[in-house]
Short mmCIF file of C-alpha atoms in Angstrom, two decimals:
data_model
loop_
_atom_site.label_atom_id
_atom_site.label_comp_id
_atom_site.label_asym_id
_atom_site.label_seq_id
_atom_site.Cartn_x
_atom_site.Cartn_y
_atom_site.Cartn_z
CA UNK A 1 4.59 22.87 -17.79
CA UNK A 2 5.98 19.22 -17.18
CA UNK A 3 5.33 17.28 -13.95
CA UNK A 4 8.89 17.32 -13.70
CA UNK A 5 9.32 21.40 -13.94
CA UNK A 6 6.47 21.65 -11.09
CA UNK A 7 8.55 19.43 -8.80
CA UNK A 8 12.32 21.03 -9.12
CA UNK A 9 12.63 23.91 -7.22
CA UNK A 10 16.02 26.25 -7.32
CA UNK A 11 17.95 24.72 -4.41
CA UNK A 12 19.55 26.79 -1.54
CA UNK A 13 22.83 28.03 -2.19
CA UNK A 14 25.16 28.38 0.95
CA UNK A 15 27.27 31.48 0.15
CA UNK A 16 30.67 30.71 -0.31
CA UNK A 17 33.16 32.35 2.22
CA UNK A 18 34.65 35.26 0.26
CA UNK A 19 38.53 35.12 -0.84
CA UNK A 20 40.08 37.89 1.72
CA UNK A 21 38.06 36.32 4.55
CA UNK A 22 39.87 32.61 4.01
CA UNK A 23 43.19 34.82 3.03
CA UNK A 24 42.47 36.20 6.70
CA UNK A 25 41.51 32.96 8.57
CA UNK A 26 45.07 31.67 6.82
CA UNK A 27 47.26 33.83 7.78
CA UNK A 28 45.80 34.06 11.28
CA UNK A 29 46.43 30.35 11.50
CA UNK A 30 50.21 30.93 9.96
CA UNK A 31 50.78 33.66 13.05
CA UNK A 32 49.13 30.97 15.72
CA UNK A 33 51.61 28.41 14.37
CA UNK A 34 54.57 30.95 14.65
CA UNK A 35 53.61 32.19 17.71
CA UNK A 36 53.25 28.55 19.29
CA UNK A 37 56.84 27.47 17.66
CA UNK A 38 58.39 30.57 19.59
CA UNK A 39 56.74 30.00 22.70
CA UNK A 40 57.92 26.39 22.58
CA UNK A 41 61.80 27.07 21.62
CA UNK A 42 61.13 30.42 24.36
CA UNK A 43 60.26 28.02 27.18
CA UNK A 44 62.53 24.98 26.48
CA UNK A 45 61.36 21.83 26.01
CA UNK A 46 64.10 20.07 26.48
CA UNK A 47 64.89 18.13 29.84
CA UNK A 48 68.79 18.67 31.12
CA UNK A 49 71.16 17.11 29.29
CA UNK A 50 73.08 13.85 30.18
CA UNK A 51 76.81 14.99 31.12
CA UNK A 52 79.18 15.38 27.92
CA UNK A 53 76.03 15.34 25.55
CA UNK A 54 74.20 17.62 23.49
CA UNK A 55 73.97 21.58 24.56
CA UNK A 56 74.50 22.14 28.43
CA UNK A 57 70.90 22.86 30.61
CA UNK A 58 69.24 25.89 30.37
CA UNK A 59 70.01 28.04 34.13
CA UNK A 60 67.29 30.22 35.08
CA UNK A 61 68.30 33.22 36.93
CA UNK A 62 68.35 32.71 40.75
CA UNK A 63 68.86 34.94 43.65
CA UNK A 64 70.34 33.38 46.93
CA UNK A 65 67.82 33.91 49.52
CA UNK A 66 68.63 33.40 53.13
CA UNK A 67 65.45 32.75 55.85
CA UNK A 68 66.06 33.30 59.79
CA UNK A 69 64.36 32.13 62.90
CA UNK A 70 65.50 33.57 65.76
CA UNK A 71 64.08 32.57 69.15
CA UNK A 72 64.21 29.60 71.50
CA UNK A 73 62.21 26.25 71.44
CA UNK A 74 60.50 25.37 68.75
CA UNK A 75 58.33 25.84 65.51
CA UNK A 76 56.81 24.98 62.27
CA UNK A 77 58.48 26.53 59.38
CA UNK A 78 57.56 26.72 55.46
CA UNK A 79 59.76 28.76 52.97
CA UNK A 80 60.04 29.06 49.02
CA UNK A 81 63.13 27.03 47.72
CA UNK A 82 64.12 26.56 44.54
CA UNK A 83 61.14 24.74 43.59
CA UNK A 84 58.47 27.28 43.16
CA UNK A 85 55.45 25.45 42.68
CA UNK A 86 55.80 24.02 46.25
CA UNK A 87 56.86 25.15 50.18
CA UNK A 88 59.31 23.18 51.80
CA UNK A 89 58.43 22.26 55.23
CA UNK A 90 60.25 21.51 58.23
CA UNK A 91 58.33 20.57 61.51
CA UNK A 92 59.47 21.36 65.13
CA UNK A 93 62.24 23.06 63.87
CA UNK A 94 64.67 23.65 67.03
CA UNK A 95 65.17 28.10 66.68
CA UNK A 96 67.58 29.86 65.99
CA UNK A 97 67.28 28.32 62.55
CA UNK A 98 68.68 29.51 59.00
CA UNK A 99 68.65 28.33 55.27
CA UNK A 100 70.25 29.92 52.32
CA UNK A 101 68.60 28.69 49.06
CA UNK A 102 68.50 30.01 45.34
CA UNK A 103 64.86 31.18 44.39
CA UNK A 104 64.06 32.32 40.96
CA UNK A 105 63.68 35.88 40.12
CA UNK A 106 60.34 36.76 39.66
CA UNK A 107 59.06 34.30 42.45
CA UNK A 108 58.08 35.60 46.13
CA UNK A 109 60.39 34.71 48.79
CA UNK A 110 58.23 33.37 51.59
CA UNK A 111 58.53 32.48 54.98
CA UNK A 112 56.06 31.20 57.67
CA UNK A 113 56.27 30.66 60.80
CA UNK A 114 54.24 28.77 63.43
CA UNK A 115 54.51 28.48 67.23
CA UNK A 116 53.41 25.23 68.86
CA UNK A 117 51.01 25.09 72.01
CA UNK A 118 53.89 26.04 74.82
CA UNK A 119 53.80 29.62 72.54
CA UNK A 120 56.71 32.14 73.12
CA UNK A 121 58.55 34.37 70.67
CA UNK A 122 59.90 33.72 67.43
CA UNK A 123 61.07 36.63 64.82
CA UNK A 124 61.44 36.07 60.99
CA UNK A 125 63.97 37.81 58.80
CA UNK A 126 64.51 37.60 55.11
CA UNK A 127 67.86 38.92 53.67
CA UNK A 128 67.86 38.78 49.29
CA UNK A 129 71.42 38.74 48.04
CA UNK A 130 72.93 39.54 51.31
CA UNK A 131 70.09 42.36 51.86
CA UNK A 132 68.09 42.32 54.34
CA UNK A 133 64.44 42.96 53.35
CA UNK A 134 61.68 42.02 56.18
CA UNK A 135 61.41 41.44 60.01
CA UNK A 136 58.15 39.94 61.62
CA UNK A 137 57.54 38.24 65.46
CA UNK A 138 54.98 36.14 66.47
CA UNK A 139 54.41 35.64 69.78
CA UNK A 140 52.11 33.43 72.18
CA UNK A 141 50.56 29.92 71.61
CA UNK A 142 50.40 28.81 68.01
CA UNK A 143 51.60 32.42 67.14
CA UNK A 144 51.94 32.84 63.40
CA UNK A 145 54.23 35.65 61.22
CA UNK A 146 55.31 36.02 57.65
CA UNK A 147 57.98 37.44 55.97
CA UNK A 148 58.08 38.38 52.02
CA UNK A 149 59.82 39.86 49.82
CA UNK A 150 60.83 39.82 46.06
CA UNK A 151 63.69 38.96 43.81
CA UNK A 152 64.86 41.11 41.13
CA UNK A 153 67.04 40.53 37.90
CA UNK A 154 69.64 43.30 39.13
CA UNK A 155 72.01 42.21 41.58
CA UNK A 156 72.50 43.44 45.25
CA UNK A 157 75.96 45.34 43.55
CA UNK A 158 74.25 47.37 41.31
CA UNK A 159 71.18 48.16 43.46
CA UNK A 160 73.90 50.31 45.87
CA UNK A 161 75.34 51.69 43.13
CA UNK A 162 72.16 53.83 42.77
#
């Protein structure tokens, strides 16, 4: 045997991946890509459009949602609006108080309700689509209720239909 025949050795082999494993890793790739286009178009990229161009906005569906403070003085209120990643606050609020706004169905109507140090009473209603849904009082100083409730894609005409 030659010097050189003593030195080579057989060198490692990796293993190549076989074909129905990269024809599975492709086509998984293929459904990620479809998956992410339709998510994209699902969700709407697009900002609203400038008046008179393109495709009107998208609407999401909305529910009017009307919050009530009843009582005298005053108190801290936060309530879902339209935004729903944030409250809306309003401080020292002078009761009774209302707001009508358009939440999104799906989200959580909220209300909350603080008393300040002087106390008393103050009651909470929620009413979705004209309907009334939850009553809460707090009472005393710094007295705290919530109301909640839900939205839901049918409207209030076809839910007394039932």
């Amino acid at each position: 045997m030659s010097t050189t025949e003593e030195l080579a050795e057989p060198a490692e082999r990796v293993p190549d991946v076989p074909r129905h494993r990269r024809g599975i890793a492709a086509a998984a790739v293929l459904l990620l890509a479809i998956g992410g286009f339709g998510a994209y178009r699902m969700l709407g990229s697009e900002g609203p459009a400038a008046p008179g161009h393109g495709a009107p906005a998208r609407t999401v569906a909305a529910a009017d949602v009307t919050y009530e403070v009843l009582g005298e003085g005053t108190a801290d209120i936060s309530y879902r609006g339209p935004d729903d990643d944030r409250a809306t606050v309003v401080t020292n609020a002078t009761l009774p108080w209302k707001k009508t706004v358009s939440v999104p169905v799906g989200a959580a109507p909220i209300v909350h309700v603080t008393l300040g140090e002087k106390g008393g009473t103050a009651s909470c209603t929620l009413a979705v689509r004209g309907r009334h849904i939850q009553r809460a009082t707090a009472t005393g100083a710094f007295g705290r209720t919530t109301c909640g409730g839900e939205t839901s894609a049918a409207p209030a005409a076809a839910e007394g239909a039932r």
